[in-house]
PDB file of C-alpha atoms in Angstrom:
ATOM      1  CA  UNK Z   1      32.763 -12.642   3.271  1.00 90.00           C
ATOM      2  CA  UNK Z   2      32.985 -13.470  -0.318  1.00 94.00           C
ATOM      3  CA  UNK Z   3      35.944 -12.571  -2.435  1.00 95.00           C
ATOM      4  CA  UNK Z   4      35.243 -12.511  -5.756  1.00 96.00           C
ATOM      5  CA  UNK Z   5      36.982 -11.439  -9.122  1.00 96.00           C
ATOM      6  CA  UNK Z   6      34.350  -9.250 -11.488  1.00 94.00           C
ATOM      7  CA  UNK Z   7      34.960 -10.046 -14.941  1.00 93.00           C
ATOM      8  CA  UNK Z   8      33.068  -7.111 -17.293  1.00 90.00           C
ATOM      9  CA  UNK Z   9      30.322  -8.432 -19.332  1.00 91.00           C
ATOM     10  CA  UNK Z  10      31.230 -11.942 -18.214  1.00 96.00           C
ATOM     11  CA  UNK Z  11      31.156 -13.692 -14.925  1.00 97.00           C
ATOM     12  CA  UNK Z  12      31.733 -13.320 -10.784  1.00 97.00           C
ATOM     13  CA  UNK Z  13      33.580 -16.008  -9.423  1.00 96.00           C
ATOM     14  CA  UNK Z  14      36.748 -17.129  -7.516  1.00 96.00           C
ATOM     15  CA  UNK Z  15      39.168 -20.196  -7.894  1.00 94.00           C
ATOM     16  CA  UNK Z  16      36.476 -22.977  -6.988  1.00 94.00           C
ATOM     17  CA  UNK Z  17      33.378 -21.483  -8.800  1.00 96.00           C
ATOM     18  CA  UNK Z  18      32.230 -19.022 -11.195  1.00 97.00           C
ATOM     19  CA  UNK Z  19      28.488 -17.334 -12.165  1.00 98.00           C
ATOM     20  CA  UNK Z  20      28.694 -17.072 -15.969  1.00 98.00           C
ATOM     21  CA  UNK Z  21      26.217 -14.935 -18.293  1.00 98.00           C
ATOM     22  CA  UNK Z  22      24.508 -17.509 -19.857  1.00 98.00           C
ATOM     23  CA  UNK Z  23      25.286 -20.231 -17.796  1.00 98.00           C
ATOM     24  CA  UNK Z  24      22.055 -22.516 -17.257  1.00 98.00           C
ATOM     25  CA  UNK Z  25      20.028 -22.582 -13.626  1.00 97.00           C
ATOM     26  CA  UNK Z  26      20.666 -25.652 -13.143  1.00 97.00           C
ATOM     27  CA  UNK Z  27      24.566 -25.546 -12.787  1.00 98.00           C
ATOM     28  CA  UNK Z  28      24.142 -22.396 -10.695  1.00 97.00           C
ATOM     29  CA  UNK Z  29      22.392 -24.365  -8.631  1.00 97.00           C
ATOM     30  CA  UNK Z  30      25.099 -27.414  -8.382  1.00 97.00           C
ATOM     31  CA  UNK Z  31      27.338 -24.389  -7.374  1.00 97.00           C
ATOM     32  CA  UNK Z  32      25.420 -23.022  -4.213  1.00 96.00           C
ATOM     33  CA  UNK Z  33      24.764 -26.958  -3.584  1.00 96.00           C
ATOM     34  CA  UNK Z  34      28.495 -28.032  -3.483  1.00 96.00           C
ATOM     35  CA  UNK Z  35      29.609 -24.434  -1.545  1.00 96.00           C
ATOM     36  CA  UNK Z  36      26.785 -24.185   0.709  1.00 93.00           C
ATOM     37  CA  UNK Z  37      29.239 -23.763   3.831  1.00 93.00           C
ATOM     38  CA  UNK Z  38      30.378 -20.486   2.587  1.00 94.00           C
ATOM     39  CA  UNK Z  39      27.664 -19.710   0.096  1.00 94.00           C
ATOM     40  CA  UNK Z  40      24.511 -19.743   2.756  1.00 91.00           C
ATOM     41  CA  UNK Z  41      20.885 -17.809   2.742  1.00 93.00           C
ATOM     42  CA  UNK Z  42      19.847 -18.576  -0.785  1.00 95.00           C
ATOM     43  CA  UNK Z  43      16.644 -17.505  -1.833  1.00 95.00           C
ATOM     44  CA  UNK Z  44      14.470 -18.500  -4.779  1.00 94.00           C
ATOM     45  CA  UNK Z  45      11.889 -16.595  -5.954  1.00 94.00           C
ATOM     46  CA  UNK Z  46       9.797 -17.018  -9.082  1.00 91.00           C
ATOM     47  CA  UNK Z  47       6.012 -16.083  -9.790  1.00 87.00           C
ATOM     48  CA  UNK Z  48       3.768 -19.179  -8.875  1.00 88.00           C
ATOM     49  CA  UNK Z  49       0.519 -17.779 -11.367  1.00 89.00           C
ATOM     50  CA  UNK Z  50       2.885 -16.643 -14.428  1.00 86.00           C
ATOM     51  CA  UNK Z  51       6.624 -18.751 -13.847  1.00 83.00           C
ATOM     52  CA  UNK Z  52       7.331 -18.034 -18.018  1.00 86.00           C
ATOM     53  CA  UNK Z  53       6.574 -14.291 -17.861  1.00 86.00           C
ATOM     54  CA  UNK Z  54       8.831 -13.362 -14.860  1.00 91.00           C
ATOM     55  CA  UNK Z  55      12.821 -13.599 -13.717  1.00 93.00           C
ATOM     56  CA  UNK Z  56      13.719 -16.829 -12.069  1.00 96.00           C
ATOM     57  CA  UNK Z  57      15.601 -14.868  -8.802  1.00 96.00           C
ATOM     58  CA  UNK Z  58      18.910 -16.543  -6.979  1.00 97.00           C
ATOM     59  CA  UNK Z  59      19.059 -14.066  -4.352  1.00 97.00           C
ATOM     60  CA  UNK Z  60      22.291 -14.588  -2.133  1.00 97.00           C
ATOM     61  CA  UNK Z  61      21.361 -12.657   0.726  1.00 95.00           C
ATOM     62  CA  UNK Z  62      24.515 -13.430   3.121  1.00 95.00           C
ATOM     63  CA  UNK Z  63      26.446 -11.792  -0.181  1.00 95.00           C
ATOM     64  CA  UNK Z  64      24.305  -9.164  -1.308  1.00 95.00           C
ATOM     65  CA  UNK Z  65      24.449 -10.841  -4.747  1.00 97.00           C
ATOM     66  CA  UNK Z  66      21.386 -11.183  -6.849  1.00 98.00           C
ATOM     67  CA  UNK Z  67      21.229 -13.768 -10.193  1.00 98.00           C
ATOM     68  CA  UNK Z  68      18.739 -13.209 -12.368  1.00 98.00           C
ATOM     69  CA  UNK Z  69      18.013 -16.025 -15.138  1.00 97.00           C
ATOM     70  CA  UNK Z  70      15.346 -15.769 -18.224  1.00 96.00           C
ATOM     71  CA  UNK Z  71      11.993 -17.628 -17.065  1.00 92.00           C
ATOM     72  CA  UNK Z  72      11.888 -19.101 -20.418  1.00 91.00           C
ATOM     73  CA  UNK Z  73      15.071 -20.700 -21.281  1.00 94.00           C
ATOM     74  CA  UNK Z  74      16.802 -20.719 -17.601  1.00 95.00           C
ATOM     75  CA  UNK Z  75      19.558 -18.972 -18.529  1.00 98.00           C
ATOM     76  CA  UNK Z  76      21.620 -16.509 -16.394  1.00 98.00           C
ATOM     77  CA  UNK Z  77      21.422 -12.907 -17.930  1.00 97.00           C
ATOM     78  CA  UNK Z  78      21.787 -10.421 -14.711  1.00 97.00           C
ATOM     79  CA  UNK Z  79      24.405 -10.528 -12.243  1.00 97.00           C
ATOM     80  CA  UNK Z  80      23.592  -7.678  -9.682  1.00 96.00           C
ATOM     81  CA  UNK Z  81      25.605  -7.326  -6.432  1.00 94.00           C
ATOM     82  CA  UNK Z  82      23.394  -5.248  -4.478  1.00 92.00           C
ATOM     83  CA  UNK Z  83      25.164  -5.008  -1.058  1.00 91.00           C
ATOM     84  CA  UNK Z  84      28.902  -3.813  -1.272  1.00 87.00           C
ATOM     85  CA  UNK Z  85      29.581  -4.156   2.096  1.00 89.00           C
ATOM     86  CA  UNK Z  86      28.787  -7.674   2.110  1.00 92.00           C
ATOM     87  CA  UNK Z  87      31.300  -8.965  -0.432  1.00 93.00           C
ATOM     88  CA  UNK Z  88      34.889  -8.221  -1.691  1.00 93.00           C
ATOM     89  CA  UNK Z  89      35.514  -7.779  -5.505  1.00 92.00           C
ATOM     90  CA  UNK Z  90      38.633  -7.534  -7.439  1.00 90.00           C
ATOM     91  CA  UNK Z  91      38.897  -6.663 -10.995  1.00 89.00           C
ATOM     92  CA  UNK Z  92      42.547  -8.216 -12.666  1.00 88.00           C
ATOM     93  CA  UNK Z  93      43.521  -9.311  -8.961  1.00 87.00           C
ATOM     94  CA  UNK Z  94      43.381  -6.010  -7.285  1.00 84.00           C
ATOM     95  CA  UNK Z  95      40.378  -4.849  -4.612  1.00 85.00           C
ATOM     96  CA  UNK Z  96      38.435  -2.228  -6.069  1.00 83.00           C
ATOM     97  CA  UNK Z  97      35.986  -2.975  -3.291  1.00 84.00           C
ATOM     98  CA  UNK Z  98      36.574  -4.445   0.644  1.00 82.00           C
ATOM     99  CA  UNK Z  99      36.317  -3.236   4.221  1.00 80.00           C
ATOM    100  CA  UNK Z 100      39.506  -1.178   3.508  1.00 79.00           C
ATOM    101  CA  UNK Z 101      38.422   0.218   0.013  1.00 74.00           C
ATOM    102  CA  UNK Z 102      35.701   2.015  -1.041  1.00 71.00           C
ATOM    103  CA  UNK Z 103      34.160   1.973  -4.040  1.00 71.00           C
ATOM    104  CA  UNK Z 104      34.255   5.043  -4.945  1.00 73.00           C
ATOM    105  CA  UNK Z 105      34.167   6.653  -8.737  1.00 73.00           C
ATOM    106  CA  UNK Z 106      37.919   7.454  -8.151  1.00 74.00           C
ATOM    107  CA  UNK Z 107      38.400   4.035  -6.971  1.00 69.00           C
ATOM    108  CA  UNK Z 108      36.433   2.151  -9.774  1.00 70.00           C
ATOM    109  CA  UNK Z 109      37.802   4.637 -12.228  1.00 72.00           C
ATOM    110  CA  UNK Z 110      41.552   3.661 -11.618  1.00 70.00           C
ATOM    111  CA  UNK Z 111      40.245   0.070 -11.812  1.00 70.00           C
ATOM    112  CA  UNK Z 112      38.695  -0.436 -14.335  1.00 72.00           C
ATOM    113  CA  UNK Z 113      39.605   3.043 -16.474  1.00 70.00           C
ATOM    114  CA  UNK Z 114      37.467   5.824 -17.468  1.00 62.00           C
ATOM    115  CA  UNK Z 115      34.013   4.978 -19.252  1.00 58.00           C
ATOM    116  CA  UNK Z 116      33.774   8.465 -20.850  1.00 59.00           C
ATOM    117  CA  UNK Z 117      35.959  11.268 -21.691  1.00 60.00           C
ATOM    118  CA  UNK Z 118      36.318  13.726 -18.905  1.00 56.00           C
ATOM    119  CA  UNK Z 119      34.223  16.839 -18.419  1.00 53.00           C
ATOM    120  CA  UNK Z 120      30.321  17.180 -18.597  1.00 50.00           C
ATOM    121  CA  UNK Z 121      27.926  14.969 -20.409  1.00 49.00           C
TER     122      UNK Z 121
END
């Protein structure tokens, strides 16, 4: 299991390695090539008929992480982890999300603070 630290608006990575908004396809894919004993199960999926009209897809389905990068310029602009229970995230060093944490709106609220003032919307 992955444990990674989320950085808002930025990047999900650890000490050796780090997916960065922005950051082209190609050194995404030097990542997944030089960890590919812990990062395993990578898809790729891209439209064969229309490849500059649709997402290129790095789909890490061991980690429940999915990268999305432009079609046209290769660049990473989505960084989606779909599958909690398949990863471990820390925001600032501390778990907001593990086997022994869930990630609930009490737990990502004292982790990364309110988004909104109290009350109803």
């Amino acid at each position: 299991m992955l444990d990674l630290e989320v950085v808002p608006e930025r990047s999900l990575g650890n000490e050796q390695w780090e997916f960065t908004l922005g950051m082209p396809l190609a050194q995404a894919v030097a990542i997944l090539q030089k960890h590919c004993r812990i990062i395993r199960n990578v898809q790729v999926l891209y439209s064969e008929q229309s490849p500059l009209s649709h997402d290129l897809i790095l789909n890490l389905t061991q980690d429940g992480i999915t990268l999305l990068f432009d079609a046209f310029n290769q660049r990473l602009k989505v960084i989606e982890v779909c599958e909690l229970t398949k990863v471990k995230l820390k925001y600032c060093g501390v778990h907001f999300n593990s086997q022994a944490i869930a990630p609930t709106i009490e737990q990502i609220d004292q982790s990364f603070g309110a988004t909104h003032p109290g009350g109803l919307l």
